[in-house]
Every structure is written in structure tokens, then in C-alpha cells.
XYZ file of N, CA and C in Angstrom:
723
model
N -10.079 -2.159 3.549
C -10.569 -1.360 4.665
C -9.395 -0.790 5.444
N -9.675 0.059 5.777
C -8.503 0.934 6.683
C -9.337 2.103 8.148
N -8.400 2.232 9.225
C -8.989 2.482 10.236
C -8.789 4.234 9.798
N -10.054 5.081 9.916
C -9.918 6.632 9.898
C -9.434 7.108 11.256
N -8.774 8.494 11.283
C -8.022 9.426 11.984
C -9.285 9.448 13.038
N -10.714 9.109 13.314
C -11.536 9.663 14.343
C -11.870 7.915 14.396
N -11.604 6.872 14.453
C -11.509 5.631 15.092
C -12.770 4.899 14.129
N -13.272 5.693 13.250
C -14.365 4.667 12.531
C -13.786 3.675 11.460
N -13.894 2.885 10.948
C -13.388 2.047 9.624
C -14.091 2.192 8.641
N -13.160 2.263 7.526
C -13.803 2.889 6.032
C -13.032 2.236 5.030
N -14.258 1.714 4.191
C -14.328 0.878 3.190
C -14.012 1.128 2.083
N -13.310 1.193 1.158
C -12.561 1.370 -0.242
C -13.599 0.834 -1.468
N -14.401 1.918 -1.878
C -15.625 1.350 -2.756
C -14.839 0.664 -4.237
N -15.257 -0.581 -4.247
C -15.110 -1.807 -5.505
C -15.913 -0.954 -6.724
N -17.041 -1.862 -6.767
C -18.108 -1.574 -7.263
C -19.526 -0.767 -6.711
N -19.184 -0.490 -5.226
C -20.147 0.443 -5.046
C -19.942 1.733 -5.446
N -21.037 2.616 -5.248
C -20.920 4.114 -5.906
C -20.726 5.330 -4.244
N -20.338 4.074 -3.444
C -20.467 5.276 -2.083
C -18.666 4.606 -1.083
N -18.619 5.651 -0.424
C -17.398 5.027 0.628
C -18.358 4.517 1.789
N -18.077 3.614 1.859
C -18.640 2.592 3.330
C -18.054 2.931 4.593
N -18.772 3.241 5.831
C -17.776 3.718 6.885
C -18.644 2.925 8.136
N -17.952 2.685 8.902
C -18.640 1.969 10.413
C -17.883 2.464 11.042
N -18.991 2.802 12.392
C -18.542 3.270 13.350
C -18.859 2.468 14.625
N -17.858 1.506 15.505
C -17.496 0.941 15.783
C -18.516 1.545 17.339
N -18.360 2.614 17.493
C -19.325 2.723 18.940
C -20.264 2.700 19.244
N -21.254 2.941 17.815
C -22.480 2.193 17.766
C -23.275 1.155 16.972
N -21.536 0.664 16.536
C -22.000 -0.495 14.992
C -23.137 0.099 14.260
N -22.713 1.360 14.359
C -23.833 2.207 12.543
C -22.449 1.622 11.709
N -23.312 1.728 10.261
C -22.951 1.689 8.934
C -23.355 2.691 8.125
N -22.518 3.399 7.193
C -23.212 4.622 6.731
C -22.308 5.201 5.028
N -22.980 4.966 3.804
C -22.348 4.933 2.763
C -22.968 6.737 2.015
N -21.358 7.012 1.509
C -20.816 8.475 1.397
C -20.739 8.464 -0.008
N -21.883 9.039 -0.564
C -22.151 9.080 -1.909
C -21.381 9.447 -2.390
N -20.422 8.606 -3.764
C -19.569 9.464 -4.567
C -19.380 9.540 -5.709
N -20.972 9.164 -6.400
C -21.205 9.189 -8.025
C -21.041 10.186 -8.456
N -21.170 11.217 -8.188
C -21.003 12.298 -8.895
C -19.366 12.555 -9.369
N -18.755 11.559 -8.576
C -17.362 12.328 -8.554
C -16.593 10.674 -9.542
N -17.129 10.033 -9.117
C -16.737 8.594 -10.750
C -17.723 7.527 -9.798
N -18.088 6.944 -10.982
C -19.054 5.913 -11.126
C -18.542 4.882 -11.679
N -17.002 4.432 -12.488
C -16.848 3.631 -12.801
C -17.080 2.167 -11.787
N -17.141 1.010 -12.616
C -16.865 -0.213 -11.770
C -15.383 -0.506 -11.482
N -15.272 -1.300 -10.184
C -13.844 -1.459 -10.333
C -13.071 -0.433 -9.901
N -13.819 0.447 -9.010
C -12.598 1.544 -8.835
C -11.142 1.665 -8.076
N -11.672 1.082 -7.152
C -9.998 0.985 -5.938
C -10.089 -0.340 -5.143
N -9.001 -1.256 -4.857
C -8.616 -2.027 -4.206
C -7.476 -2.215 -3.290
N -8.189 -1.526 -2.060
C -6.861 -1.326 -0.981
C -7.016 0.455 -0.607
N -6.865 0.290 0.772
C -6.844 1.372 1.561
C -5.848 1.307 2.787
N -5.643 2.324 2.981
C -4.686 3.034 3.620
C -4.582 4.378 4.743
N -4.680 4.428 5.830
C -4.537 5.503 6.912
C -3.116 6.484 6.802
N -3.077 7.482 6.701
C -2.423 9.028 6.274
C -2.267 9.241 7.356
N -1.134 9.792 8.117
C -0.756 10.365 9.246
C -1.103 11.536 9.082
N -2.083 12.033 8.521
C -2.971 13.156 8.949
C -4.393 12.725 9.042
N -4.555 11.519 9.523
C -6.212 10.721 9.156
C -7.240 10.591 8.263
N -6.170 11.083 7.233
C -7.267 10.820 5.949
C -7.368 9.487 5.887
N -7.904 8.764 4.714
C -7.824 7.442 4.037
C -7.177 7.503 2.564
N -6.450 6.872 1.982
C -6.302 6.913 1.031
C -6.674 5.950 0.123
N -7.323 5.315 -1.365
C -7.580 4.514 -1.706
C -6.654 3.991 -2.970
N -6.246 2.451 -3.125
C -5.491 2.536 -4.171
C -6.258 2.509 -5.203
N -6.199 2.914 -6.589
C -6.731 3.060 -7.600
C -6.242 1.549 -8.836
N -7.577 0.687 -8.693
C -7.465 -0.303 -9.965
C -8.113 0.270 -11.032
N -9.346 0.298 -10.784
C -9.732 0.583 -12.702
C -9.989 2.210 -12.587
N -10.137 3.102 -11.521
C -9.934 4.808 -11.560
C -8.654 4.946 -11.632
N -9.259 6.233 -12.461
C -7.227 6.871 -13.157
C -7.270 7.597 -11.812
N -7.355 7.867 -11.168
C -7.233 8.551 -9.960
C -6.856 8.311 -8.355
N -6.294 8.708 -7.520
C -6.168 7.843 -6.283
C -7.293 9.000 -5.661
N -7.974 7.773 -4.963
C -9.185 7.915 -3.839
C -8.835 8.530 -2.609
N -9.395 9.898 -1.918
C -8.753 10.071 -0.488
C -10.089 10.299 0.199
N -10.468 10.070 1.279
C -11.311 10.726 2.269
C -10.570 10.990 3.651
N -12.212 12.377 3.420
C -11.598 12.635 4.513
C -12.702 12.633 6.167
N -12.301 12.039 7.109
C -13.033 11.915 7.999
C -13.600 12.629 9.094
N -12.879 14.461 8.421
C -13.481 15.542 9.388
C -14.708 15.998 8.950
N -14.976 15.749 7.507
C -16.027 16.359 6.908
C -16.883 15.512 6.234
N -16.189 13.807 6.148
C -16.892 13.328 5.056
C -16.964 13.264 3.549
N -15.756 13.878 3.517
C -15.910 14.627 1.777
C -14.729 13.358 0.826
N -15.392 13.085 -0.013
C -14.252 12.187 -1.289
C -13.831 12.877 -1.908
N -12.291 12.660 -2.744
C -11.805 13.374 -3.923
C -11.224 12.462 -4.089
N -11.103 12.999 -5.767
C -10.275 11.674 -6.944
C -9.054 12.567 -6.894
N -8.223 12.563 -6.960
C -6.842 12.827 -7.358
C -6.873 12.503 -8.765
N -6.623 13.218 -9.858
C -6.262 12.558 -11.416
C -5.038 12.093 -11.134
N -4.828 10.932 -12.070
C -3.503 10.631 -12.267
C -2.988 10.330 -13.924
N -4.262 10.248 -14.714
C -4.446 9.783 -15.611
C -3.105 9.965 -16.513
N -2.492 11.594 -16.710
C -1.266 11.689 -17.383
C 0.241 10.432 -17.064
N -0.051 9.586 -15.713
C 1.178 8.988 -15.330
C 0.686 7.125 -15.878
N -0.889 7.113 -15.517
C -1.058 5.968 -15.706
C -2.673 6.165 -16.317
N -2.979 5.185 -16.944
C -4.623 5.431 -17.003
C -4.596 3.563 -17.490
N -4.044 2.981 -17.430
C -4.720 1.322 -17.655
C -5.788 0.550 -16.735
N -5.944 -0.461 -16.802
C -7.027 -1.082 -15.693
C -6.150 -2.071 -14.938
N -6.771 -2.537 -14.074
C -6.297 -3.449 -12.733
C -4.654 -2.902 -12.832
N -4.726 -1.574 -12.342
C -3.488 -1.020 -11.610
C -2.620 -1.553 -10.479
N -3.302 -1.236 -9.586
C -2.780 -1.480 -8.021
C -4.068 -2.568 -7.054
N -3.511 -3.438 -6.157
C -4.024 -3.729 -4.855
C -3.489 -3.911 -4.269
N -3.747 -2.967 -3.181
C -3.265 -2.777 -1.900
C -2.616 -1.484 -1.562
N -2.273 -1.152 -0.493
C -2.017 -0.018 -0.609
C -1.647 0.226 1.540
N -0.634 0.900 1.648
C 0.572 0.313 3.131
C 1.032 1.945 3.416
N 0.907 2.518 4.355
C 1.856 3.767 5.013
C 3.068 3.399 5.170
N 4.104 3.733 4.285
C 5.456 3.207 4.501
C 6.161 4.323 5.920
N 6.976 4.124 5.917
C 7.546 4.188 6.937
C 8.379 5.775 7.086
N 7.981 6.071 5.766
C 8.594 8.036 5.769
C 7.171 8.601 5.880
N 6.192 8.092 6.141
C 4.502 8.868 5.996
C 3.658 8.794 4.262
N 4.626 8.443 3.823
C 4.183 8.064 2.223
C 3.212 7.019 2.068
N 2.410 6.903 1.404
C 1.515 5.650 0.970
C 1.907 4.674 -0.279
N 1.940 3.343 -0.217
C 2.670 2.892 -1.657
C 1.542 1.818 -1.773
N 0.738 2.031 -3.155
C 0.587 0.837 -3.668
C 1.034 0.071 -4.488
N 0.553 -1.557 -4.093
C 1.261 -2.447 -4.820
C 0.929 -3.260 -6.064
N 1.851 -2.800 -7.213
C 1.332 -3.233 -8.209
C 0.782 -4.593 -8.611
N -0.147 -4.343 -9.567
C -0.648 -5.194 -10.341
C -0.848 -5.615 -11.223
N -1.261 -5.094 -12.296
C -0.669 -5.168 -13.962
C 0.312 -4.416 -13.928
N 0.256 -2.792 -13.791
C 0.993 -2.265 -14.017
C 2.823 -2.923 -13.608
N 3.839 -2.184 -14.149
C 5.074 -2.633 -13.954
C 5.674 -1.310 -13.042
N 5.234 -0.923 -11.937
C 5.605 0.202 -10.919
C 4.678 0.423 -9.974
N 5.522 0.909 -8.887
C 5.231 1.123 -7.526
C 3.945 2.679 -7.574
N 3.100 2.293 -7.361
C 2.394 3.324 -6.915
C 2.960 3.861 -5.635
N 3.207 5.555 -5.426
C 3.481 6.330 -4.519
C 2.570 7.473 -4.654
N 1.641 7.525 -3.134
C 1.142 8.767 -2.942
C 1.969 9.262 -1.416
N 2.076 10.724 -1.721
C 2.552 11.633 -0.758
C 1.714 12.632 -0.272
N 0.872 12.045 0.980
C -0.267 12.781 1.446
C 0.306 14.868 1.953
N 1.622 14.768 1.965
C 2.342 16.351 2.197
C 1.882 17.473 1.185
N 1.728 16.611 0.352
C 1.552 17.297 -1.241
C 0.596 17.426 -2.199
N -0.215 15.884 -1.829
C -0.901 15.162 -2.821
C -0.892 14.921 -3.980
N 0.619 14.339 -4.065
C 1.057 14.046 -5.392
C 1.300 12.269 -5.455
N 1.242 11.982 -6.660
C 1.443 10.920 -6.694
C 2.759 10.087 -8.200
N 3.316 9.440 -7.517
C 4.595 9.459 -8.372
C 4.588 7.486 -8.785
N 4.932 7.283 -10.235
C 5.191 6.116 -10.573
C 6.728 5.604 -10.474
N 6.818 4.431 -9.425
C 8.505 4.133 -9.774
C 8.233 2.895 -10.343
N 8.889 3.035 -11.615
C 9.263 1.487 -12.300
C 9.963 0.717 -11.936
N 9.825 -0.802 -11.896
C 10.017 -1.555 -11.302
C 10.789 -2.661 -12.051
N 10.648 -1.919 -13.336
C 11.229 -3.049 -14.323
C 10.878 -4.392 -14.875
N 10.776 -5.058 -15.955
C 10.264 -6.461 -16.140
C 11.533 -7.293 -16.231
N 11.291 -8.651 -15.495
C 11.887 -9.416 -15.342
C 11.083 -10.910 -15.350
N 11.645 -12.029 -15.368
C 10.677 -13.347 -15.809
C 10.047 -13.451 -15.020
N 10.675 -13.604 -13.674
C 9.646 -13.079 -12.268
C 8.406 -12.444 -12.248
N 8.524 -11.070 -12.737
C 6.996 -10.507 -12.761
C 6.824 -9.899 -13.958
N 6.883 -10.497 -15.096
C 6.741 -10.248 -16.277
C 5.360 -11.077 -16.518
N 4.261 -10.817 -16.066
C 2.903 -11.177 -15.353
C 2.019 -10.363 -15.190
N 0.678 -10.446 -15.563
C -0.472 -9.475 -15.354
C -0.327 -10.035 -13.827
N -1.535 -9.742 -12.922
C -1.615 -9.984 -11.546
C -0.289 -10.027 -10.690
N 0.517 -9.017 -10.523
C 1.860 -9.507 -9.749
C 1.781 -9.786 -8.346
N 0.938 -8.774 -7.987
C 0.930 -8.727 -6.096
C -0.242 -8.464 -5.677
N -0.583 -8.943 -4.719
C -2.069 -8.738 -4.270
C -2.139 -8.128 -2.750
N -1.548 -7.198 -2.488
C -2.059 -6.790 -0.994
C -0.535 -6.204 -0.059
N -0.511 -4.948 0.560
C 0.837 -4.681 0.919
C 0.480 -4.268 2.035
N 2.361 -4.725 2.989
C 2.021 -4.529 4.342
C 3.383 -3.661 4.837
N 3.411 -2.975 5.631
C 4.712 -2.187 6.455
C 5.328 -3.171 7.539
N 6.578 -3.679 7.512
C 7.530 -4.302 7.925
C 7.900 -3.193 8.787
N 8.914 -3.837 10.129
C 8.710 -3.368 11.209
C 9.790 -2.224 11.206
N 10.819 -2.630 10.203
C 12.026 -1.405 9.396
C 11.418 -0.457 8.801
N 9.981 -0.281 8.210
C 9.690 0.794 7.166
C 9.490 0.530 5.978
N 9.658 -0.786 5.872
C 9.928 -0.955 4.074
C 8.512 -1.679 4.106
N 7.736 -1.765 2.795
C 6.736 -2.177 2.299
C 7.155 -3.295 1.482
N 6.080 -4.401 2.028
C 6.222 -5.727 1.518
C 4.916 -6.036 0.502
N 4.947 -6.319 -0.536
C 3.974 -6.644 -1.391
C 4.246 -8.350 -1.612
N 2.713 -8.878 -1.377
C 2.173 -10.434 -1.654
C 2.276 -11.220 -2.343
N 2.970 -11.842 -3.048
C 2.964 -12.301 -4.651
C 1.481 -12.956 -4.958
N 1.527 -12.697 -6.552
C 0.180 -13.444 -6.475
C 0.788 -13.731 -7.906
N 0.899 -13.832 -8.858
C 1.484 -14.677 -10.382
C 2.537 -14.283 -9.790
N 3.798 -13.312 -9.492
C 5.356 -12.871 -9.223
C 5.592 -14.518 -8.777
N 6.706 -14.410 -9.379
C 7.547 -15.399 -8.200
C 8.406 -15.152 -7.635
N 7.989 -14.100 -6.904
C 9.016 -13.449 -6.033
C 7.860 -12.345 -4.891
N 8.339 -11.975 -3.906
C 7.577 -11.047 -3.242
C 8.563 -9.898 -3.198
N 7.830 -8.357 -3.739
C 7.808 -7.461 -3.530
C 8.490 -6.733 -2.635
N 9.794 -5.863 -2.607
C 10.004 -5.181 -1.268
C 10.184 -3.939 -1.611
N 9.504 -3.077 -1.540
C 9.448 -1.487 -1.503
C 10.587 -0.891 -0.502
N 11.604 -0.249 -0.548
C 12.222 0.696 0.094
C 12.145 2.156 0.324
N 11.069 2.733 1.385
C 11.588 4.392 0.942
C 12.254 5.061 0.974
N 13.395 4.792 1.878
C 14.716 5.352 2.221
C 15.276 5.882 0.774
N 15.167 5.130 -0.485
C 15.613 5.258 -1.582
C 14.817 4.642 -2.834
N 14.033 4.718 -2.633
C 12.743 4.334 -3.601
C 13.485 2.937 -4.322
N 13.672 2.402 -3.205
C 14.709 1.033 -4.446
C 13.322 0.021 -4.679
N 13.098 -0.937 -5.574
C 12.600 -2.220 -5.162
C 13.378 -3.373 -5.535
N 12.845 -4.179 -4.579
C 13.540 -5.434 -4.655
C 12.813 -6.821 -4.646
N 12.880 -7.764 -5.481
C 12.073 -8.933 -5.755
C 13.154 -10.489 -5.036
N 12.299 -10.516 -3.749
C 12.817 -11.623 -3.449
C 12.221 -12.780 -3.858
N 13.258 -14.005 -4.546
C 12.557 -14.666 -5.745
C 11.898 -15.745 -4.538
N 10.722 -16.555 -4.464
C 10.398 -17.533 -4.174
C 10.466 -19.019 -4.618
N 10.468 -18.922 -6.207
C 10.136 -19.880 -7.284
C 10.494 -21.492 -6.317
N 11.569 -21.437 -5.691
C 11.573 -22.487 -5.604
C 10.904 -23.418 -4.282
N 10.168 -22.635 -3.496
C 9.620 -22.659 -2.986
C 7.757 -23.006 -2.976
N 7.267 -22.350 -4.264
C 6.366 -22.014 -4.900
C 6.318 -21.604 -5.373
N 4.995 -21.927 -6.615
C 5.450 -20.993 -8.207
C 4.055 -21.530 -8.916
N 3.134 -21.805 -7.960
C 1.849 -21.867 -8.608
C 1.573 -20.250 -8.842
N 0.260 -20.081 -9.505
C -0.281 -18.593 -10.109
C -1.497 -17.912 -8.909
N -1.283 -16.756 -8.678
C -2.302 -16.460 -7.965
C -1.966 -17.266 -6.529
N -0.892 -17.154 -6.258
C -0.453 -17.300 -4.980
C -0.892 -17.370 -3.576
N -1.155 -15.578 -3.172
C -1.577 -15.393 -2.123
C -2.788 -13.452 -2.547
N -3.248 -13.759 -1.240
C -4.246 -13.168 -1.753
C -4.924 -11.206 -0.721
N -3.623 -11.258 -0.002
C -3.499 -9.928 0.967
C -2.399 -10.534 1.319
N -2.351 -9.137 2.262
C -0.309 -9.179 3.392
C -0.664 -8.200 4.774
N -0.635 -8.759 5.688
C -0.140 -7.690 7.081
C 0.850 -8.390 7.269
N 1.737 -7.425 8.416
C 2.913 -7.653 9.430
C 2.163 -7.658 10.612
N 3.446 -8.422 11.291
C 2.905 -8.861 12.755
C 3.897 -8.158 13.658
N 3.758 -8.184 15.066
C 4.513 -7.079 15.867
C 6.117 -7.644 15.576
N 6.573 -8.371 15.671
C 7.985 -8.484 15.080
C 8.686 -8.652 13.857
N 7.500 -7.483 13.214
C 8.292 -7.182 11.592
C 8.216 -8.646 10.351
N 7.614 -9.659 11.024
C 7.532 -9.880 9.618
C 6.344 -10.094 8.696
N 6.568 -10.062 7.752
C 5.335 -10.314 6.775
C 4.358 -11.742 6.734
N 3.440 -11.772 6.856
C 2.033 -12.414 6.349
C 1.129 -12.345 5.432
N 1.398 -13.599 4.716
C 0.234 -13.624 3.377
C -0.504 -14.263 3.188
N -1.663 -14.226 2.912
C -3.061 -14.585 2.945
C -2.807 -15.501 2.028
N -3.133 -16.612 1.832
C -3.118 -17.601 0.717
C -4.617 -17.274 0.215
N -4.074 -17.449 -1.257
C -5.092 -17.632 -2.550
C -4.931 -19.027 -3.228
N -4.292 -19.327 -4.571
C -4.607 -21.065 -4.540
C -3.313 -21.441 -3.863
N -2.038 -20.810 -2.877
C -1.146 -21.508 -2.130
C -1.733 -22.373 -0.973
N -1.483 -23.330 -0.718
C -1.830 -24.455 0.772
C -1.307 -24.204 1.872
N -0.769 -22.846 2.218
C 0.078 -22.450 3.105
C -0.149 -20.973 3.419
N -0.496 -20.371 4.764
C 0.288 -19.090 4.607
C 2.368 -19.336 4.476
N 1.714 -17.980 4.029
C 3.020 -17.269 3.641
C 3.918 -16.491 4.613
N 5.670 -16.883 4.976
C 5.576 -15.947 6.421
C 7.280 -15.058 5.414
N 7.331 -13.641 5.540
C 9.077 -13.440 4.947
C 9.214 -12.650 6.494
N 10.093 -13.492 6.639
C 11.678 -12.813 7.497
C 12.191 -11.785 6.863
N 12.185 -10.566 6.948
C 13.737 -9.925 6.586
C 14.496 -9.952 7.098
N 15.582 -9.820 6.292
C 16.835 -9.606 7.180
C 17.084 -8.242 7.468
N 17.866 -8.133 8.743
C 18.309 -6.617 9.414
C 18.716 -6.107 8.587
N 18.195 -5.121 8.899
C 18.812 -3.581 7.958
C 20.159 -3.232 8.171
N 20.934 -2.901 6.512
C 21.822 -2.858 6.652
C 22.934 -1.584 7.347
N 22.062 -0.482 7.686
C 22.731 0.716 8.208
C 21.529 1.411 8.829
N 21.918 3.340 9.349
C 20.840 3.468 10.338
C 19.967 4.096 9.441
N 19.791 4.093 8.393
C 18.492 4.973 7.285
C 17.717 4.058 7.864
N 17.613 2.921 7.552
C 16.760 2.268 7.890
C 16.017 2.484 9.302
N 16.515 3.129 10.308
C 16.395 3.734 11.364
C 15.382 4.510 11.578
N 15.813 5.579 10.678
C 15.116 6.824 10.058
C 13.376 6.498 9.724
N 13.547 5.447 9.101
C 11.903 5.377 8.186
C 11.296 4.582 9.662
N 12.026 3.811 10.030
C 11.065 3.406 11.596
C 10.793 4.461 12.499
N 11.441 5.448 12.644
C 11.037 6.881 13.565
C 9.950 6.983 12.753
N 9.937 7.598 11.623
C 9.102 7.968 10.406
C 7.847 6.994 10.670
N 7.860 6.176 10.455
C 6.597 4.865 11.468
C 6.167 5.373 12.822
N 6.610 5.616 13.109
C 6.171 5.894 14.592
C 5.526 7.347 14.722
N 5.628 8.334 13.722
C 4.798 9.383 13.712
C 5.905 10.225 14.009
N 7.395 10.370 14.143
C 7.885 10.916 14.665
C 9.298 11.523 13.434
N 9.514 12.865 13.346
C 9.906 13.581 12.629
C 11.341 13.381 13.300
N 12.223 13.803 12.003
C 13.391 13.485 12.184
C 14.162 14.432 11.390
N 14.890 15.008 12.146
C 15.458 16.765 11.581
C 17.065 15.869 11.181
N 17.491 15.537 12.267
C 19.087 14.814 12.154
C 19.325 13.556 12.340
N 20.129 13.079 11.859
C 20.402 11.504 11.878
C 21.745 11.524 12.381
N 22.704 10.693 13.276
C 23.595 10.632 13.836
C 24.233 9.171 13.391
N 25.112 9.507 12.376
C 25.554 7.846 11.885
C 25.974 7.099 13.163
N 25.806 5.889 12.725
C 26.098 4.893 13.906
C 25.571 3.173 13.583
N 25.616 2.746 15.051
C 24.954 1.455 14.841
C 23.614 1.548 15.328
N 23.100 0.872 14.512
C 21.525 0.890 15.237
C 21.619 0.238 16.520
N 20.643 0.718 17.396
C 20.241 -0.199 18.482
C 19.385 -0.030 19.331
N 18.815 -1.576 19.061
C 17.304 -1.914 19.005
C 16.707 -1.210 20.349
N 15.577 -0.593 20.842
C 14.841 0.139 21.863
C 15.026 1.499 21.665
């Protein structure tokens, strides 16, 4: 679920054939037929708010990423099928911190990226390693208070760190910490940047610290968070306020 650009919340259809939307001022509920446009089961897991108030949906078993839109009501599939077309793709799905949307993989071995500017959507590989050389890698992604997108582990033994500054990723290993399967089971951040994960069979939430960013790009994608465009960057030291 993710909050729309006009304050209602809208639901990322699983197995239903409609987008689910509530509207919070008069607790209506109200589902946005979208068989005509795919009927598969299994379609998207994880949604996402667009700094232009769309929604975006991540795509598991549709070759397509899901967008609505909340001025009109209207769904569209995005194809993607030429970049990816397998099943249990992505869950979850986070506004990183340049206005980009990233979901977080799941079978697949790459970062889902949609770019609501364009409506394009781009695969970054992520590479296999023993770590997430795993069907189910991550289950649920959240925006850290730098910009960077944190994905959940769920088989990984490691959690997920998306960079957009430079499309890097990075797998911070856990194993020794924990290293049961199916880990944790979603991710938000909390107001001081760090990550939270929903436990699945772990006995614990889950909390990652990052560490400070190492220069002011990182700067950059937190303006970029904040809704706020950024023509020039002035090297320096960051500092905080």
C-alpha cells in the first residue's frame, strides 16, 4: 500500500483484478477495475508514491510495472517484458532519493528501476554471490534518511543497499548474525535514517545503522528526498540542517 498524491491510500492488486483505494475522509473503499488491462494472478507486490502522485506498483508475476493515477483513476501496465518476463520478480518497491522508484529484488538477480520523468524502466544487475545466490532474496524496501534504498533480507544473508547517486549496490553481509531462510518480511525507515525489518521466521526485528555518507552526493539525493531540485552542487563538507 502506498499513500496517493490527493491523500487517499491505494492498494497494489495481488490477486485481485481491481486497484483498491480508501479514502481516509470518509473511510469509503472503492476497487478500480483492471481486467481488461491483465488479469494474471500474482501481479505486483509493493507500491510506491511518485513525486508527481502517481502510485507505482512493483511487478512479481506481471511483465509490466503497475502505475495509477489518482487524478483520473486510470491504471496502466508499462511492458517490460523485453528486460525481464520471469515470475516472483520484485517485492517492494521505495522512492529513492533522486525521485526514482527501485524495486527490490526477488528471484530475479537486479535492481528494479522505474523513472517516473520518462516512464522507463531499467534493470541493474546485481550480480550472484553465495549471499544471494537464492530464489526469495529480499522482501520489502525502504528510503534511508541519505537517499539510498535499503532492501530486507529474506533467504540473502546480507541486506540490500541500493545507491542512486551511482546505481552501485551493496550487500551488507549479516550471516553471522543470522542466517535462517526467509528472514524478514517488509522494511520502513524511521525519522533518523535507519532501517526496520519486519520479521518473518527471524525472533527479532531487524534494525541497520548506516554509516555516514562518505562525501556531499550523498547530499544531493537527500535534497532529491525532500522534493527539491538541485541545479549545482558546491563540493564541501556536509552539514547536518
Amino acid at each position: 500500500a502506498a499513500p496517493a498524491g490527493d491523500g487517499r491510500v491505494v492498494f497494489g492488486p495481488f490477486n485481485a483484478d481491481g486497484v483498491g483505494v480508501f479514502d481516509p475522509t470518509n473511510d469509503s473503499f472503492s476497487l478500480v477495475d483492471i481486467s481488461a488491462t491483465i488479469s494474471t494472478d500474482l501481479k505486483f507486490a509493493g507500491a510506491a508514491l511518485t513525486g508527481d502522485g502517481r502510485v507505482v506498483f512493483a511487478p512479481y508475476n506481471a511483465d509490466g510495472v503497475g502505475v495509477f493515477d489518482p487524478t483520473n483513476d486510470i491504471f496502466t501496465l508499462l511492458d517490460i517484458s523485453a528486460k525481464i518476463s520471469m515470475g516472483a520478480k520484485f517485492v517492494g518497491a521505495a522512492l529513492a532519493g533522486d525521485g526514482r522508484v527501485v524495486f527490490a529484488p526477488h528471484n530475479v538477480l537486479g535492481v528494479g528501476v522505474f523513472d517516473p520523468r520518462d516512464d522507463s524502466f531499467t534493470l541493474l544487475d546485481i550480480g550472484a554471490t553465495n549471499a544471494i545466490n537464492s530464489g526469495a532474496r529480499f522482501v520489502g524496501a525502504g528510503v534511508m534518511g541519505d537517499g539510498r534504498v535499503v532492501f530486507a533480507p529474506s533467504n540473502a544473508d546480507g541486506l540490500g543497499v541500493f545507491d542512486p547517486t551511482d546505481d552501485s549496490f551493496t550487500l551488507v553481509n549479516i550471516s553471522t548474525t543470522i542466517s535462517t531462510g526467509r528472514k524478514f518480511a517488509g522494511a520502513a525507515t524511521v525519522g533518523d535514517g535507519r532501517g526496520v525489518f519486519a520479521p518473518g521466521h527471524a525472533d527479532a526485528v531487524g534494525v541497520y545503522s548506516p554509516p555516514p555518507p562518505p562525501n556531499c552526493t550523498s547530499c544531493e539525493a537527500k535534497l532529491h528526498g525532500y522534493g527539491l531540485i538541485v541545479d549545482r552542487i558546491v563540493k564541501g563538507e556536509c552539514v547536518e540542517g
